[in-house]
Short mmCIF file of C-alpha atoms in Angstrom, two decimals:
data_model
loop_
_atom_site.label_atom_id
_atom_site.label_comp_id
_atom_site.label_asym_id
_atom_site.label_seq_id
_atom_site.Cartn_x
_atom_site.Cartn_y
_atom_site.Cartn_z
CA UNK U 5 -16.08 -9.49 -24.86
CA UNK U 6 -14.96 -12.35 -27.06
CA UNK U 7 -15.90 -13.00 -30.66
CA UNK U 8 -15.80 -16.58 -31.95
CA UNK U 9 -12.21 -16.13 -33.15
CA UNK U 10 -11.08 -15.10 -29.67
CA UNK U 11 -12.28 -18.32 -28.02
CA UNK U 12 -9.34 -20.71 -28.10
CA UNK U 13 -9.95 -24.37 -27.39
CA UNK U 14 -8.93 -25.02 -23.79
CA UNK U 15 -9.39 -21.40 -22.71
CA UNK U 16 -11.24 -21.13 -19.39
CA UNK U 17 -13.17 -18.25 -17.89
CA UNK U 18 -14.44 -17.92 -14.34
CA UNK U 19 -18.03 -16.72 -14.74
CA UNK U 20 -18.73 -15.87 -11.14
CA UNK U 21 -18.83 -17.01 -7.54
CA UNK U 22 -21.95 -17.62 -5.49
CA UNK U 23 -22.48 -18.20 -1.77
CA UNK U 24 -25.53 -20.41 -1.08
CA UNK U 25 -27.52 -19.29 1.96
CA UNK U 26 -30.12 -21.32 3.85
CA UNK U 27 -32.84 -18.82 2.94
CA UNK U 28 -32.27 -19.00 -0.81
CA UNK U 29 -31.85 -22.81 -0.80
CA UNK U 30 -35.23 -23.13 0.95
CA UNK U 31 -36.87 -20.44 -1.23
CA UNK U 32 -35.87 -22.13 -4.49
CA UNK U 33 -36.72 -25.63 -3.28
CA UNK U 34 -40.08 -24.61 -1.81
CA UNK U 35 -41.12 -23.43 -5.24
CA UNK U 36 -39.41 -25.91 -7.57
CA UNK U 37 -38.09 -28.96 -5.69
CA UNK U 38 -39.81 -29.41 -2.30
CA UNK U 39 -38.12 -32.64 -1.29
CA UNK U 40 -37.58 -32.81 2.50
CA UNK U 41 -33.76 -32.61 2.33
CA UNK U 42 -33.99 -29.29 0.41
CA UNK U 43 -36.53 -27.54 2.66
CA UNK U 44 -36.27 -28.95 6.21
CA UNK U 45 -33.10 -29.09 8.34
CA UNK U 46 -34.27 -31.96 10.52
CA UNK U 47 -35.43 -34.11 7.60
CA UNK U 48 -32.16 -33.34 5.79
CA UNK U 49 -30.13 -34.57 8.80
CA UNK U 50 -31.91 -37.92 8.55
CA UNK U 51 -31.44 -38.14 4.75
CA UNK U 52 -28.46 -39.57 2.89
CA UNK U 53 -27.18 -35.98 2.44
CA UNK U 54 -26.88 -35.46 6.23
CA UNK U 55 -27.70 -31.74 6.08
CA UNK U 56 -29.80 -29.22 4.16
CA UNK U 57 -28.58 -28.88 0.59
CA UNK U 58 -29.62 -27.07 -2.57
CA UNK U 59 -31.79 -28.54 -5.30
CA UNK U 60 -29.61 -29.59 -8.21
CA UNK U 61 -31.74 -27.34 -10.42
CA UNK U 62 -30.90 -24.43 -8.13
CA UNK U 63 -27.18 -25.14 -8.54
CA UNK U 64 -27.73 -25.20 -12.31
CA UNK U 65 -29.87 -22.04 -12.39
CA UNK U 66 -27.23 -20.18 -10.42
CA UNK U 67 -24.68 -21.10 -13.10
CA UNK U 68 -26.98 -19.36 -15.58
CA UNK U 69 -27.14 -16.24 -13.42
CA UNK U 70 -23.34 -16.08 -13.25
CA UNK U 71 -23.11 -16.62 -17.02
CA UNK U 72 -25.60 -13.81 -17.75
CA UNK U 73 -23.90 -11.40 -15.33
CA UNK U 74 -20.52 -12.22 -16.87
CA UNK U 75 -21.84 -11.61 -20.39
CA UNK U 76 -23.57 -8.36 -19.46
CA UNK U 77 -20.43 -7.08 -17.72
CA UNK U 78 -18.44 -7.89 -20.86
CA UNK U 79 -20.89 -5.94 -23.04
CA UNK U 80 -20.69 -2.88 -20.79
CA UNK U 81 -16.88 -2.99 -20.70
CA UNK U 82 -16.62 -3.35 -24.48
CA UNK U 83 -19.03 -0.45 -25.07
CA UNK U 84 -17.16 1.72 -22.58
CA UNK U 85 -13.93 1.00 -24.45
CA UNK U 86 -15.55 1.69 -27.82
CA UNK U 87 -15.02 -1.92 -28.90
CA UNK U 88 -17.46 -3.94 -31.03
CA UNK U 89 -19.82 -6.28 -29.19
CA UNK U 90 -20.44 -9.75 -30.61
CA UNK U 91 -23.98 -11.11 -30.79
CA UNK U 92 -24.90 -14.43 -29.25
CA UNK U 93 -27.96 -16.60 -29.63
CA UNK U 94 -29.85 -18.46 -26.89
CA UNK U 95 -28.55 -21.95 -26.28
CA UNK U 96 -30.57 -24.82 -27.75
CA UNK U 97 -29.76 -27.05 -24.80
CA UNK U 98 -27.23 -28.98 -22.77
CA UNK U 99 -25.69 -32.41 -22.53
CA UNK U 100 -24.36 -34.63 -19.80
CA UNK U 101 -25.34 -32.66 -16.73
CA UNK U 102 -24.04 -34.34 -13.59
CA UNK U 103 -24.56 -33.39 -9.96
CA UNK U 104 -21.43 -34.76 -8.33
CA UNK U 105 -21.65 -33.51 -4.73
CA UNK U 106 -24.34 -31.78 -2.69
CA UNK U 107 -24.24 -27.99 -2.27
CA UNK U 108 -24.77 -27.37 1.44
CA UNK U 109 -25.84 -24.21 3.27
CA UNK U 110 -22.84 -21.88 3.38
CA UNK U 111 -21.03 -23.42 0.43
CA UNK U 112 -19.35 -21.06 -2.04
CA UNK U 113 -19.42 -22.23 -5.63
CA UNK U 114 -17.10 -20.96 -8.36
CA UNK U 115 -18.65 -21.35 -11.80
CA UNK U 116 -16.44 -21.61 -14.88
CA UNK U 117 -16.66 -22.39 -18.57
CA UNK U 118 -13.98 -23.94 -20.80
CA UNK U 119 -14.05 -24.05 -24.60
CA UNK U 120 -14.03 -27.69 -25.75
CA UNK U 121 -14.78 -27.52 -29.49
CA UNK U 122 -15.46 -24.85 -32.10
CA UNK U 123 -16.60 -24.88 -35.68
CA UNK U 124 -17.97 -22.41 -38.18
CA UNK U 125 -21.66 -22.92 -38.94
CA UNK U 126 -21.99 -24.32 -42.46
CA UNK U 127 -25.49 -22.97 -42.97
CA UNK U 128 -24.83 -19.56 -41.38
CA UNK U 129 -21.16 -18.61 -41.89
CA UNK U 130 -21.55 -15.38 -39.90
CA UNK U 131 -21.80 -17.59 -36.83
CA UNK U 132 -19.56 -20.00 -34.99
CA UNK U 133 -20.72 -22.92 -32.88
CA UNK U 134 -18.97 -23.29 -29.53
CA UNK U 135 -19.12 -26.33 -27.28
CA UNK U 136 -18.15 -25.55 -23.70
CA UNK U 137 -17.60 -27.64 -20.59
CA UNK U 138 -19.18 -25.85 -17.64
CA UNK U 139 -18.41 -26.51 -14.02
CA UNK U 140 -19.21 -25.50 -10.45
CA UNK U 141 -16.56 -26.13 -7.78
CA UNK U 142 -16.99 -25.70 -4.03
CA UNK U 143 -14.64 -24.05 -1.52
CA UNK U 144 -12.91 -27.41 -0.92
CA UNK U 145 -12.03 -27.76 -4.61
CA UNK U 146 -14.68 -30.45 -5.20
CA UNK U 147 -16.64 -30.42 -8.44
CA UNK U 148 -20.36 -30.18 -7.59
CA UNK U 149 -21.89 -29.79 -11.07
CA UNK U 150 -20.74 -30.13 -14.65
CA UNK U 151 -22.42 -30.02 -18.05
CA UNK U 152 -21.65 -29.36 -21.68
CA UNK U 153 -23.34 -26.51 -23.53
CA UNK U 154 -23.62 -25.54 -27.16
CA UNK U 155 -23.91 -21.91 -28.18
CA UNK U 156 -23.79 -19.69 -31.23
CA UNK U 157 -21.36 -16.77 -31.25
CA UNK U 158 -20.79 -14.11 -33.89
CA UNK U 159 -17.62 -14.21 -35.99
CA UNK U 160 -15.46 -11.11 -36.12
CA UNK U 161 -14.13 -11.61 -39.60
CA UNK U 162 -17.26 -12.07 -41.73
CA UNK I 27 -46.65 -45.81 -6.42
CA UNK I 28 -44.55 -47.93 -8.71
CA UNK I 29 -41.70 -50.21 -7.77
CA UNK I 30 -39.00 -50.96 -10.34
CA UNK I 31 -40.89 -54.07 -11.53
CA UNK I 32 -44.01 -51.99 -12.25
CA UNK I 33 -42.24 -49.63 -14.66
CA UNK I 34 -42.67 -51.16 -18.11
CA UNK I 35 -40.53 -49.87 -20.94
CA UNK I 36 -42.66 -47.48 -22.97
CA UNK I 37 -45.05 -46.71 -20.12
CA UNK I 38 -45.78 -43.00 -19.84
CA UNK I 39 -47.04 -40.95 -16.89
CA UNK I 40 -48.30 -37.38 -16.94
CA UNK I 41 -46.54 -35.74 -14.00
CA UNK I 42 -48.48 -32.51 -13.91
CA UNK I 43 -49.64 -29.42 -15.75
CA UNK I 44 -48.39 -25.89 -15.18
CA UNK I 45 -49.67 -22.53 -16.39
CA UNK I 46 -46.85 -19.97 -16.78
CA UNK I 47 -47.82 -16.47 -15.66
CA UNK I 48 -46.00 -13.22 -16.46
CA UNK I 49 -45.25 -12.64 -12.76
CA UNK I 50 -43.57 -15.99 -12.20
CA UNK I 51 -41.63 -15.85 -15.48
CA UNK I 52 -40.23 -12.45 -14.47
CA UNK I 53 -39.62 -13.53 -10.85
CA UNK I 54 -37.57 -16.58 -11.86
CA UNK I 55 -35.64 -14.76 -14.57
CA UNK I 56 -34.90 -11.73 -12.39
CA UNK I 57 -33.14 -14.02 -9.96
CA UNK I 58 -31.56 -16.64 -12.25
CA UNK I 59 -31.59 -15.58 -15.91
CA UNK I 60 -32.02 -11.80 -16.28
CA UNK I 61 -31.73 -11.64 -20.06
CA UNK I 62 -33.95 -8.87 -21.50
CA UNK I 63 -36.38 -11.24 -23.29
CA UNK I 64 -37.15 -12.98 -19.96
CA UNK I 65 -37.74 -9.87 -17.82
CA UNK I 66 -38.92 -7.01 -20.08
CA UNK I 67 -41.95 -7.10 -22.40
CA UNK I 68 -40.67 -4.36 -24.72
CA UNK I 69 -37.19 -5.85 -25.05
CA UNK I 70 -38.75 -9.26 -25.66
CA UNK I 71 -40.86 -7.87 -28.52
CA UNK I 72 -37.68 -6.72 -30.23
CA UNK I 73 -35.89 -10.05 -29.61
CA UNK I 74 -35.95 -13.14 -31.82
CA UNK I 75 -38.61 -14.60 -29.48
CA UNK I 76 -41.07 -11.76 -30.23
CA UNK I 77 -42.64 -11.77 -26.75
CA UNK I 78 -41.78 -12.36 -23.11
CA UNK I 79 -40.89 -16.01 -22.49
CA UNK I 80 -39.64 -18.14 -19.63
CA UNK I 81 -36.01 -18.95 -18.93
CA UNK I 82 -35.25 -22.45 -20.13
CA UNK I 83 -34.08 -23.24 -16.61
CA UNK I 84 -37.48 -22.17 -15.32
CA UNK I 85 -39.18 -24.58 -17.72
CA UNK I 86 -36.83 -27.31 -16.47
CA UNK I 87 -37.27 -26.46 -12.77
CA UNK I 88 -41.05 -26.57 -13.18
CA UNK I 89 -40.70 -30.13 -14.52
CA UNK I 90 -38.97 -30.99 -11.24
CA UNK I 91 -41.81 -29.45 -9.22
CA UNK I 92 -44.37 -31.53 -11.12
CA UNK I 93 -42.23 -34.66 -10.66
CA UNK I 94 -41.90 -34.11 -6.88
CA UNK I 95 -45.63 -33.37 -6.47
CA UNK I 96 -46.47 -36.49 -8.48
CA UNK I 97 -44.16 -38.64 -6.34
CA UNK I 98 -45.44 -37.20 -3.06
CA UNK I 99 -49.07 -37.74 -4.13
CA UNK I 100 -48.20 -41.35 -4.97
CA UNK I 101 -46.65 -41.91 -1.53
CA UNK I 102 -49.72 -40.51 0.23
CA UNK I 103 -52.09 -42.63 -1.86
CA UNK I 104 -50.06 -45.80 -1.26
CA UNK I 105 -49.93 -45.18 2.49
CA UNK I 106 -53.66 -44.46 2.61
CA UNK I 107 -54.28 -47.77 0.85
CA UNK I 108 -51.92 -49.64 3.16
CA UNK I 109 -49.58 -50.46 0.28
CA UNK I 110 -45.77 -50.56 0.46
CA UNK I 111 -43.91 -47.44 -0.68
CA UNK I 112 -40.76 -47.87 -2.78
CA UNK I 113 -37.68 -45.83 -1.99
CA UNK I 114 -36.00 -43.70 -4.62
CA UNK I 115 -32.61 -42.03 -4.69
CA UNK I 116 -31.76 -38.55 -5.95
CA UNK I 117 -30.88 -38.44 -9.63
CA UNK I 118 -27.18 -38.15 -10.49
CA UNK I 119 -27.98 -36.00 -13.54
CA UNK I 120 -29.48 -35.95 -17.01
CA UNK I 121 -28.55 -36.05 -20.65
CA UNK I 122 -29.57 -34.33 -23.86
CA UNK I 123 -31.68 -31.47 -22.54
CA UNK I 124 -33.19 -29.54 -25.43
CA UNK I 125 -35.33 -26.41 -25.40
CA UNK I 126 -37.35 -26.77 -28.57
CA UNK I 127 -39.81 -23.86 -28.43
CA UNK I 128 -40.16 -20.82 -26.17
CA UNK I 129 -42.64 -20.93 -23.27
CA UNK I 130 -44.61 -17.67 -23.48
CA UNK I 131 -46.71 -15.89 -20.87
CA UNK I 132 -50.00 -17.77 -20.57
CA UNK I 133 -48.70 -21.07 -21.97
CA UNK I 134 -49.83 -24.26 -20.25
CA UNK I 135 -47.23 -27.01 -20.20
CA UNK I 136 -48.00 -30.68 -19.65
CA UNK I 137 -45.01 -32.54 -18.21
CA UNK I 138 -44.62 -36.27 -18.73
CA UNK I 139 -42.10 -39.06 -18.24
CA UNK I 140 -41.72 -42.25 -20.28
CA UNK I 141 -39.61 -45.26 -19.31
CA UNK I 142 -36.92 -45.85 -21.93
CA UNK I 143 -34.59 -48.42 -20.39
CA UNK I 144 -34.35 -50.40 -17.18
CA UNK I 145 -31.76 -52.63 -15.63
CA UNK I 146 -31.01 -54.10 -12.22
CA UNK I 147 -28.01 -52.52 -10.51
CA UNK I 148 -25.15 -55.02 -10.51
CA UNK I 149 -23.46 -53.55 -7.46
CA UNK I 150 -26.69 -53.00 -5.48
CA UNK I 151 -29.25 -55.65 -6.50
CA UNK I 152 -31.94 -54.15 -4.22
CA UNK I 153 -32.10 -51.28 -6.72
CA UNK I 154 -33.08 -50.85 -10.32
CA UNK I 155 -31.77 -48.18 -12.66
CA UNK I 156 -34.40 -46.44 -14.78
CA UNK I 157 -33.73 -44.24 -17.78
CA UNK I 158 -36.66 -41.99 -18.62
CA UNK I 159 -37.43 -39.60 -21.46
CA UNK I 160 -39.00 -36.48 -19.99
CA UNK I 161 -41.01 -33.93 -21.91
CA UNK I 162 -42.96 -30.69 -21.63
CA UNK I 163 -45.65 -30.02 -24.25
CA UNK I 164 -47.60 -26.79 -24.69
CA UNK I 165 -51.33 -26.27 -25.26
CA UNK I 166 -50.78 -26.46 -29.04
CA UNK I 167 -49.21 -29.92 -28.78
CA UNK I 168 -45.69 -28.59 -29.43
CA UNK I 169 -42.79 -30.08 -27.51
CA UNK I 170 -41.03 -27.26 -25.61
CA UNK I 171 -38.47 -29.21 -23.55
CA UNK I 172 -37.12 -32.74 -23.44
CA UNK I 173 -34.35 -34.50 -21.57
CA UNK I 174 -33.31 -37.96 -20.46
CA UNK I 175 -32.89 -38.72 -16.78
CA UNK I 176 -31.42 -41.59 -14.84
CA UNK I 177 -32.82 -42.63 -11.47
CA UNK I 178 -32.59 -45.39 -8.91
CA UNK I 179 -35.78 -47.13 -7.79
CA UNK I 180 -36.30 -49.87 -5.23
CA UNK I 181 -37.14 -53.40 -6.40
CA UNK I 182 -40.21 -55.09 -4.97
CA UNK I 183 -38.93 -58.60 -5.12
CA UNK I 184 -35.60 -58.45 -3.30
#
């Protein structure tokens, strides 16, 4: 579990891996993005995607799930080792989200996060501000999603 | 159903209105963002939010649902009136997404989209490129989410 000081610029963590099934692609899209190429195999074949693929918001939401699981695992491991656990604050938002390739049924996406910038908060010196570049990459090595996030992370030394 | 030429800069459309229930907030967060303040009333009371609130990705995904419903309604209305229906292309992404206030159980969010910029595609003159500022506003008039999207829309006159 990393405090602000432990997050070196350029350091990269794999957050998790997710396999997208037909059922979950259709379940998400039926509720949140019911465009034909996300919910209907035949319509998807006739679309510019050529086959059923996940809503871009589904691909993004699954990044969040991997991030949360990764954080919660880190907390449990730190507690088990008797180590201090840094606090974090909810993210205020994201920048520059791009969907670069479709995520098709059966694709396996590896989500990762790389530290891009860091600075100590001037108004709240107990906290550091981290900017991270987040990615999802499919089993062929193709980037399918990327975005930049900003988050607040506790400093160890204050 | 608007073609590129019909989208004046500054024009604003309400895409839809959504009421966030406890059950759907917990259902989304259990699957995609299982942080305690999104899935557990008691933990949420002790958090900086003070009460159970929706995942930011849920608030964003619900914008997409309202957008899709709004588009599909427009297609049906145009067809019923014997009018031409413009084609659109999936969005390549968005910029500057900000979650400004929590969305609590029982909140009603009005989603809207306002045209910010427009230009004809140089490489594909049949298409226009629209930049829109998208918002979600709660029943108190507070902005809860905003982001800028880019989309491709067919031109009427080519």
